[in-house]
Amino acid sequence: MSSEKLYTINLEGMDFHAFHGCYELERLTGSHFEVSLRIVSPLGRVAEDDDVTQAVNYLTVYETVREQMAVTQHTIERVAQNIINALHDSFKQIVAVECTVTKIAPPLGGKVNRVSVTLKSDF
């Protein structure tokens, strides 16, 4: 068993207007979405050296999510998978990601506040 310390980074409630959905109107007018992430990475010497260049940079994470939210998809499952893949491509040190994509007020024919999908990947 490894004694390597891991740390968790949480980015919660990232807010986007995006054009995901299975209906053409959703892809034309867009909807309100939230994305939350839980990222696990080895701590290494990040804390000891107080060196952001060794860390999973939150700004880069946000920019990666923003870029993926701009790519129109039919399902929020695909959006979440794309975010996870892009984060792993950017940060090879990541060992696990949990991504929740939430569509606010989805068009389901009745009052529904939100629908969410959470995907988890271990690398």
Short mmCIF file of N, CA and C in Angstrom, two decimals:
data_model
loop_
_atom_site.label_atom_id
_atom_site.label_comp_id
_atom_site.label_asym_id
_atom_site.label_seq_id
_atom_site.Cartn_x
_atom_site.Cartn_y
_atom_site.Cartn_z
N MET A 1 0.85 -1.18 0.00
CA MET A 1 0.00 0.00 0.00
C MET A 1 0.89 1.24 0.00
N SER A 2 0.57 2.19 -0.85
CA SER A 2 1.35 3.42 -0.97
C SER A 2 1.02 4.37 0.18
N SER A 3 2.07 5.05 0.68
CA SER A 3 1.85 6.04 1.73
C SER A 3 1.79 7.45 1.14
N GLU A 4 1.72 7.54 -0.17
CA GLU A 4 1.67 8.83 -0.83
C GLU A 4 0.39 9.58 -0.43
N LYS A 5 0.57 10.83 -0.02
CA LYS A 5 -0.58 11.64 0.36
C LYS A 5 -1.33 12.10 -0.88
N LEU A 6 -2.65 12.04 -0.79
CA LEU A 6 -3.50 12.56 -1.84
C LEU A 6 -4.23 13.77 -1.32
N TYR A 7 -4.62 14.66 -2.22
CA TYR A 7 -5.46 15.78 -1.84
C TYR A 7 -6.61 15.91 -2.80
N THR A 8 -7.67 16.54 -2.33
CA THR A 8 -8.89 16.69 -3.13
C THR A 8 -9.15 18.16 -3.36
N ILE A 9 -9.43 18.48 -4.61
CA ILE A 9 -9.78 19.84 -5.00
C ILE A 9 -11.26 19.81 -5.39
N ASN A 10 -12.05 20.70 -4.81
CA ASN A 10 -13.47 20.81 -5.14
C ASN A 10 -13.73 22.16 -5.79
N LEU A 11 -14.32 22.13 -6.96
CA LEU A 11 -14.81 23.35 -7.61
C LEU A 11 -16.32 23.15 -7.72
N GLU A 12 -17.07 24.00 -7.07
CA GLU A 12 -18.51 23.80 -6.96
C GLU A 12 -19.30 24.95 -7.58
N GLY A 13 -20.35 24.59 -8.29
CA GLY A 13 -21.29 25.57 -8.79
C GLY A 13 -20.78 26.47 -9.90
N MET A 14 -19.91 25.95 -10.76
CA MET A 14 -19.49 26.74 -11.92
C MET A 14 -20.71 26.93 -12.82
N ASP A 15 -20.97 28.15 -13.20
CA ASP A 15 -22.22 28.52 -13.85
C ASP A 15 -22.00 28.84 -15.33
N PHE A 16 -22.82 28.24 -16.20
CA PHE A 16 -22.65 28.43 -17.64
C PHE A 16 -24.01 28.52 -18.34
N HIS A 17 -24.06 29.30 -19.41
CA HIS A 17 -25.16 29.24 -20.37
C HIS A 17 -24.59 28.45 -21.54
N ALA A 18 -25.21 27.32 -21.86
CA ALA A 18 -24.68 26.44 -22.90
C ALA A 18 -25.82 25.86 -23.72
N PHE A 19 -25.48 25.15 -24.76
CA PHE A 19 -26.45 24.73 -25.78
C PHE A 19 -26.55 23.21 -25.90
N HIS A 20 -26.55 22.52 -24.77
CA HIS A 20 -26.66 21.07 -24.74
C HIS A 20 -28.13 20.66 -24.64
N GLY A 21 -28.46 19.57 -25.30
CA GLY A 21 -29.81 19.04 -25.16
C GLY A 21 -30.20 18.17 -26.34
N CYS A 22 -31.19 17.35 -26.11
CA CYS A 22 -31.63 16.45 -27.18
C CYS A 22 -32.66 17.12 -28.09
N TYR A 23 -33.21 18.25 -27.66
CA TYR A 23 -34.18 18.97 -28.49
C TYR A 23 -33.49 20.10 -29.24
N GLU A 24 -33.88 20.29 -30.49
CA GLU A 24 -33.27 21.32 -31.33
C GLU A 24 -33.37 22.70 -30.68
N LEU A 25 -34.52 23.00 -30.06
CA LEU A 25 -34.71 24.31 -29.44
C LEU A 25 -33.68 24.54 -28.32
N GLU A 26 -33.37 23.49 -27.56
CA GLU A 26 -32.37 23.61 -26.50
C GLU A 26 -31.00 23.97 -27.09
N ARG A 27 -30.70 23.37 -28.22
CA ARG A 27 -29.40 23.62 -28.86
C ARG A 27 -29.36 24.99 -29.54
N LEU A 28 -30.53 25.59 -29.79
CA LEU A 28 -30.58 26.92 -30.40
C LEU A 28 -30.60 28.03 -29.36
N THR A 29 -31.42 27.87 -28.33
CA THR A 29 -31.58 28.94 -27.33
C THR A 29 -30.67 28.77 -26.12
N GLY A 30 -30.29 27.55 -25.83
CA GLY A 30 -29.43 27.28 -24.69
C GLY A 30 -30.19 27.17 -23.39
N SER A 31 -29.48 26.74 -22.37
CA SER A 31 -30.02 26.54 -21.03
C SER A 31 -28.97 26.92 -20.01
N HIS A 32 -29.41 26.97 -18.77
CA HIS A 32 -28.55 27.28 -17.64
C HIS A 32 -28.01 25.96 -17.08
N PHE A 33 -26.69 25.89 -16.90
CA PHE A 33 -26.03 24.68 -16.39
C PHE A 33 -25.11 25.04 -15.24
N GLU A 34 -24.90 24.07 -14.36
CA GLU A 34 -23.89 24.16 -13.31
C GLU A 34 -23.00 22.94 -13.42
N VAL A 35 -21.72 23.13 -13.13
CA VAL A 35 -20.76 22.03 -13.12
C VAL A 35 -20.02 22.08 -11.79
N SER A 36 -19.90 20.91 -11.16
CA SER A 36 -19.10 20.78 -9.94
C SER A 36 -18.11 19.64 -10.14
N LEU A 37 -16.93 19.82 -9.59
CA LEU A 37 -15.86 18.83 -9.74
C LEU A 37 -15.26 18.46 -8.40
N ARG A 38 -14.84 17.22 -8.33
CA ARG A 38 -14.03 16.72 -7.22
C ARG A 38 -12.84 16.04 -7.88
N ILE A 39 -11.66 16.59 -7.68
CA ILE A 39 -10.45 16.09 -8.33
C ILE A 39 -9.49 15.60 -7.25
N VAL A 40 -8.96 14.39 -7.45
CA VAL A 40 -8.01 13.82 -6.50
C VAL A 40 -6.66 13.69 -7.20
N SER A 41 -5.62 14.15 -6.49
CA SER A 41 -4.27 14.15 -7.05
C SER A 41 -3.27 13.88 -5.94
N PRO A 42 -2.12 13.30 -6.29
CA PRO A 42 -1.07 13.16 -5.28
C PRO A 42 -0.59 14.54 -4.83
N LEU A 43 -0.36 14.69 -3.54
CA LEU A 43 0.10 15.96 -3.01
C LEU A 43 1.53 16.26 -3.43
N GLY A 44 2.35 15.21 -3.51
CA GLY A 44 3.75 15.44 -3.87
C GLY A 44 4.37 16.47 -2.95
N ARG A 45 5.04 17.45 -3.56
CA ARG A 45 5.69 18.50 -2.77
C ARG A 45 4.95 19.83 -2.89
N VAL A 46 3.69 19.80 -3.38
CA VAL A 46 2.93 21.03 -3.58
C VAL A 46 2.89 21.87 -2.31
N ALA A 47 2.44 21.28 -1.22
CA ALA A 47 2.30 22.03 0.04
C ALA A 47 3.67 22.37 0.63
N GLU A 48 4.57 21.40 0.62
CA GLU A 48 5.89 21.62 1.21
C GLU A 48 6.64 22.75 0.50
N ASP A 49 6.60 22.76 -0.84
CA ASP A 49 7.30 23.78 -1.62
C ASP A 49 6.47 25.04 -1.83
N ASP A 50 5.16 24.97 -1.51
CA ASP A 50 4.24 26.09 -1.73
C ASP A 50 4.35 26.58 -3.18
N ASP A 51 4.27 25.60 -4.11
CA ASP A 51 4.55 25.87 -5.52
C ASP A 51 3.35 25.49 -6.38
N VAL A 52 2.63 26.51 -6.88
CA VAL A 52 1.43 26.28 -7.69
C VAL A 52 1.74 25.55 -8.99
N THR A 53 2.97 25.64 -9.48
CA THR A 53 3.29 24.97 -10.74
C THR A 53 3.26 23.45 -10.60
N GLN A 54 3.33 22.95 -9.37
CA GLN A 54 3.25 21.51 -9.13
C GLN A 54 1.82 21.04 -8.87
N ALA A 55 0.92 22.00 -8.71
CA ALA A 55 -0.47 21.70 -8.32
C ALA A 55 -1.37 21.58 -9.54
N VAL A 56 -2.57 21.08 -9.29
CA VAL A 56 -3.64 21.14 -10.28
C VAL A 56 -4.18 22.56 -10.19
N ASN A 57 -3.90 23.36 -11.20
CA ASN A 57 -4.21 24.79 -11.18
C ASN A 57 -5.71 25.02 -11.38
N TYR A 58 -6.35 25.67 -10.43
CA TYR A 58 -7.80 25.88 -10.47
C TYR A 58 -8.23 26.70 -11.68
N LEU A 59 -7.43 27.70 -12.05
CA LEU A 59 -7.77 28.53 -13.20
C LEU A 59 -7.77 27.69 -14.48
N THR A 60 -6.77 26.85 -14.64
CA THR A 60 -6.72 25.98 -15.81
C THR A 60 -7.88 24.99 -15.81
N VAL A 61 -8.23 24.48 -14.63
CA VAL A 61 -9.38 23.59 -14.52
C VAL A 61 -10.64 24.31 -14.99
N TYR A 62 -10.87 25.52 -14.49
CA TYR A 62 -12.06 26.28 -14.89
C TYR A 62 -12.07 26.54 -16.39
N GLU A 63 -10.95 26.95 -16.94
CA GLU A 63 -10.88 27.21 -18.38
C GLU A 63 -11.16 25.95 -19.19
N THR A 64 -10.69 24.81 -18.71
CA THR A 64 -10.95 23.53 -19.38
C THR A 64 -12.44 23.22 -19.37
N VAL A 65 -13.08 23.43 -18.23
CA VAL A 65 -14.53 23.19 -18.13
C VAL A 65 -15.27 24.15 -19.05
N ARG A 66 -14.89 25.41 -19.04
CA ARG A 66 -15.55 26.41 -19.90
C ARG A 66 -15.44 26.03 -21.38
N GLU A 67 -14.27 25.58 -21.79
CA GLU A 67 -14.07 25.15 -23.18
C GLU A 67 -14.98 23.97 -23.53
N GLN A 68 -15.08 23.01 -22.63
CA GLN A 68 -15.91 21.83 -22.90
C GLN A 68 -17.40 22.17 -22.88
N MET A 69 -17.80 23.11 -22.03
CA MET A 69 -19.20 23.54 -22.00
C MET A 69 -19.60 24.24 -23.29
N ALA A 70 -18.65 24.77 -24.02
CA ALA A 70 -18.92 25.46 -25.28
C ALA A 70 -19.09 24.50 -26.45
N VAL A 71 -18.81 23.22 -26.24
CA VAL A 71 -18.96 22.21 -27.29
C VAL A 71 -20.33 21.57 -27.13
N THR A 72 -21.26 21.89 -28.02
CA THR A 72 -22.65 21.43 -27.90
C THR A 72 -22.73 19.91 -28.00
N GLN A 73 -23.47 19.33 -27.06
CA GLN A 73 -23.69 17.88 -27.01
C GLN A 73 -25.18 17.61 -26.82
N HIS A 74 -25.60 16.39 -27.12
CA HIS A 74 -27.00 16.02 -26.92
C HIS A 74 -27.30 15.62 -25.49
N THR A 75 -26.29 15.07 -24.78
CA THR A 75 -26.53 14.59 -23.41
C THR A 75 -25.54 15.22 -22.43
N ILE A 76 -25.99 15.40 -21.20
CA ILE A 76 -25.08 15.91 -20.18
C ILE A 76 -24.09 14.82 -19.74
N GLU A 77 -24.43 13.57 -20.01
CA GLU A 77 -23.48 12.49 -19.75
C GLU A 77 -22.23 12.68 -20.61
N ARG A 78 -22.45 13.01 -21.89
CA ARG A 78 -21.32 13.25 -22.80
C ARG A 78 -20.53 14.48 -22.37
N VAL A 79 -21.22 15.52 -21.94
CA VAL A 79 -20.54 16.74 -21.48
C VAL A 79 -19.62 16.38 -20.30
N ALA A 80 -20.14 15.64 -19.33
CA ALA A 80 -19.35 15.25 -18.16
C ALA A 80 -18.14 14.41 -18.58
N GLN A 81 -18.35 13.47 -19.49
CA GLN A 81 -17.23 12.63 -19.95
C GLN A 81 -16.18 13.46 -20.66
N ASN A 82 -16.60 14.42 -21.48
CA ASN A 82 -15.65 15.29 -22.18
C ASN A 82 -14.82 16.12 -21.18
N ILE A 83 -15.48 16.61 -20.14
CA ILE A 83 -14.76 17.39 -19.12
C ILE A 83 -13.72 16.51 -18.43
N ILE A 84 -14.11 15.31 -18.03
CA ILE A 84 -13.18 14.39 -17.36
C ILE A 84 -11.99 14.09 -18.27
N ASN A 85 -12.25 13.77 -19.53
CA ASN A 85 -11.16 13.45 -20.47
C ASN A 85 -10.22 14.63 -20.66
N ALA A 86 -10.78 15.83 -20.80
CA ALA A 86 -9.96 17.03 -21.00
C ALA A 86 -9.11 17.33 -19.77
N LEU A 87 -9.67 17.13 -18.58
CA LEU A 87 -8.90 17.36 -17.35
C LEU A 87 -7.75 16.37 -17.24
N HIS A 88 -8.02 15.12 -17.58
CA HIS A 88 -6.96 14.12 -17.51
C HIS A 88 -5.87 14.41 -18.53
N ASP A 89 -6.25 14.91 -19.71
CA ASP A 89 -5.26 15.28 -20.72
C ASP A 89 -4.39 16.44 -20.23
N SER A 90 -4.97 17.38 -19.49
CA SER A 90 -4.24 18.56 -19.02
C SER A 90 -3.40 18.28 -17.78
N PHE A 91 -3.85 17.36 -16.95
CA PHE A 91 -3.19 17.09 -15.67
C PHE A 91 -2.99 15.58 -15.51
N LYS A 92 -1.86 15.09 -15.96
CA LYS A 92 -1.60 13.65 -15.90
C LYS A 92 -1.50 13.13 -14.48
N GLN A 93 -1.25 14.03 -13.51
CA GLN A 93 -1.12 13.59 -12.13
C GLN A 93 -2.47 13.26 -11.47
N ILE A 94 -3.56 13.67 -12.08
CA ILE A 94 -4.88 13.39 -11.50
C ILE A 94 -5.11 11.88 -11.43
N VAL A 95 -5.58 11.41 -10.27
CA VAL A 95 -5.85 9.97 -10.11
C VAL A 95 -7.34 9.67 -10.12
N ALA A 96 -8.19 10.70 -9.89
CA ALA A 96 -9.64 10.48 -9.92
C ALA A 96 -10.34 11.81 -10.13
N VAL A 97 -11.47 11.75 -10.83
CA VAL A 97 -12.31 12.92 -11.05
C VAL A 97 -13.76 12.50 -10.89
N GLU A 98 -14.52 13.32 -10.19
CA GLU A 98 -15.97 13.19 -10.13
C GLU A 98 -16.54 14.49 -10.69
N CYS A 99 -17.36 14.37 -11.72
CA CYS A 99 -17.90 15.54 -12.41
C CYS A 99 -19.42 15.47 -12.39
N THR A 100 -20.05 16.51 -11.87
CA THR A 100 -21.51 16.62 -11.89
C THR A 100 -21.90 17.76 -12.80
N VAL A 101 -22.72 17.45 -13.81
CA VAL A 101 -23.27 18.45 -14.71
C VAL A 101 -24.76 18.53 -14.43
N THR A 102 -25.24 19.73 -14.17
CA THR A 102 -26.63 19.96 -13.80
C THR A 102 -27.28 20.89 -14.81
N LYS A 103 -28.43 20.48 -15.32
CA LYS A 103 -29.23 21.36 -16.18
C LYS A 103 -30.33 21.94 -15.30
N ILE A 104 -30.37 23.27 -15.26
CA ILE A 104 -31.36 23.97 -14.45
C ILE A 104 -32.66 24.10 -15.24
N ALA A 105 -33.79 23.79 -14.61
CA ALA A 105 -35.13 23.89 -15.21
C ALA A 105 -35.21 23.19 -16.56
N PRO A 106 -34.95 21.87 -16.60
CA PRO A 106 -34.99 21.16 -17.87
C PRO A 106 -36.42 21.09 -18.43
N PRO A 107 -36.56 21.06 -19.75
CA PRO A 107 -37.89 21.03 -20.36
C PRO A 107 -38.48 19.61 -20.34
N LEU A 108 -39.08 19.24 -19.23
CA LEU A 108 -39.61 17.88 -19.07
C LEU A 108 -41.13 17.84 -19.05
N GLY A 109 -41.78 18.95 -19.34
CA GLY A 109 -43.24 18.95 -19.38
C GLY A 109 -43.90 19.21 -18.04
N GLY A 110 -43.13 19.51 -17.04
CA GLY A 110 -43.63 19.81 -15.71
C GLY A 110 -42.56 20.54 -14.93
N LYS A 111 -42.88 20.94 -13.71
CA LYS A 111 -41.91 21.69 -12.91
C LYS A 111 -40.85 20.75 -12.35
N VAL A 112 -39.64 20.94 -12.82
CA VAL A 112 -38.47 20.22 -12.32
C VAL A 112 -37.37 21.26 -12.16
N ASN A 113 -36.86 21.40 -10.97
CA ASN A 113 -35.84 22.42 -10.70
C ASN A 113 -34.53 22.16 -11.44
N ARG A 114 -34.12 20.90 -11.43
CA ARG A 114 -32.82 20.57 -12.03
C ARG A 114 -32.71 19.08 -12.25
N VAL A 115 -31.87 18.71 -13.19
CA VAL A 115 -31.50 17.31 -13.38
C VAL A 115 -29.98 17.27 -13.46
N SER A 116 -29.39 16.29 -12.77
CA SER A 116 -27.93 16.19 -12.71
C SER A 116 -27.47 14.80 -13.09
N VAL A 117 -26.27 14.76 -13.62
CA VAL A 117 -25.59 13.51 -13.91
C VAL A 117 -24.20 13.62 -13.28
N THR A 118 -23.79 12.57 -12.59
CA THR A 118 -22.45 12.53 -12.00
C THR A 118 -21.69 11.35 -12.57
N LEU A 119 -20.53 11.62 -13.12
CA LEU A 119 -19.63 10.57 -13.61
C LEU A 119 -18.38 10.57 -12.75
N LYS A 120 -17.86 9.37 -12.49
CA LYS A 120 -16.64 9.23 -11.71
C LYS A 120 -15.66 8.40 -12.53
N SER A 121 -14.42 8.85 -12.56
CA SER A 121 -13.37 8.11 -13.26
C SER A 121 -12.13 8.05 -12.39
N ASP A 122 -11.57 6.86 -12.31
CA ASP A 122 -10.28 6.67 -11.68
C ASP A 122 -9.25 6.40 -12.79
N PHE A 123 -8.07 6.98 -12.63
CA PHE A 123 -7.04 6.82 -13.67
C PHE A 123 -5.87 6.03 -13.12
#
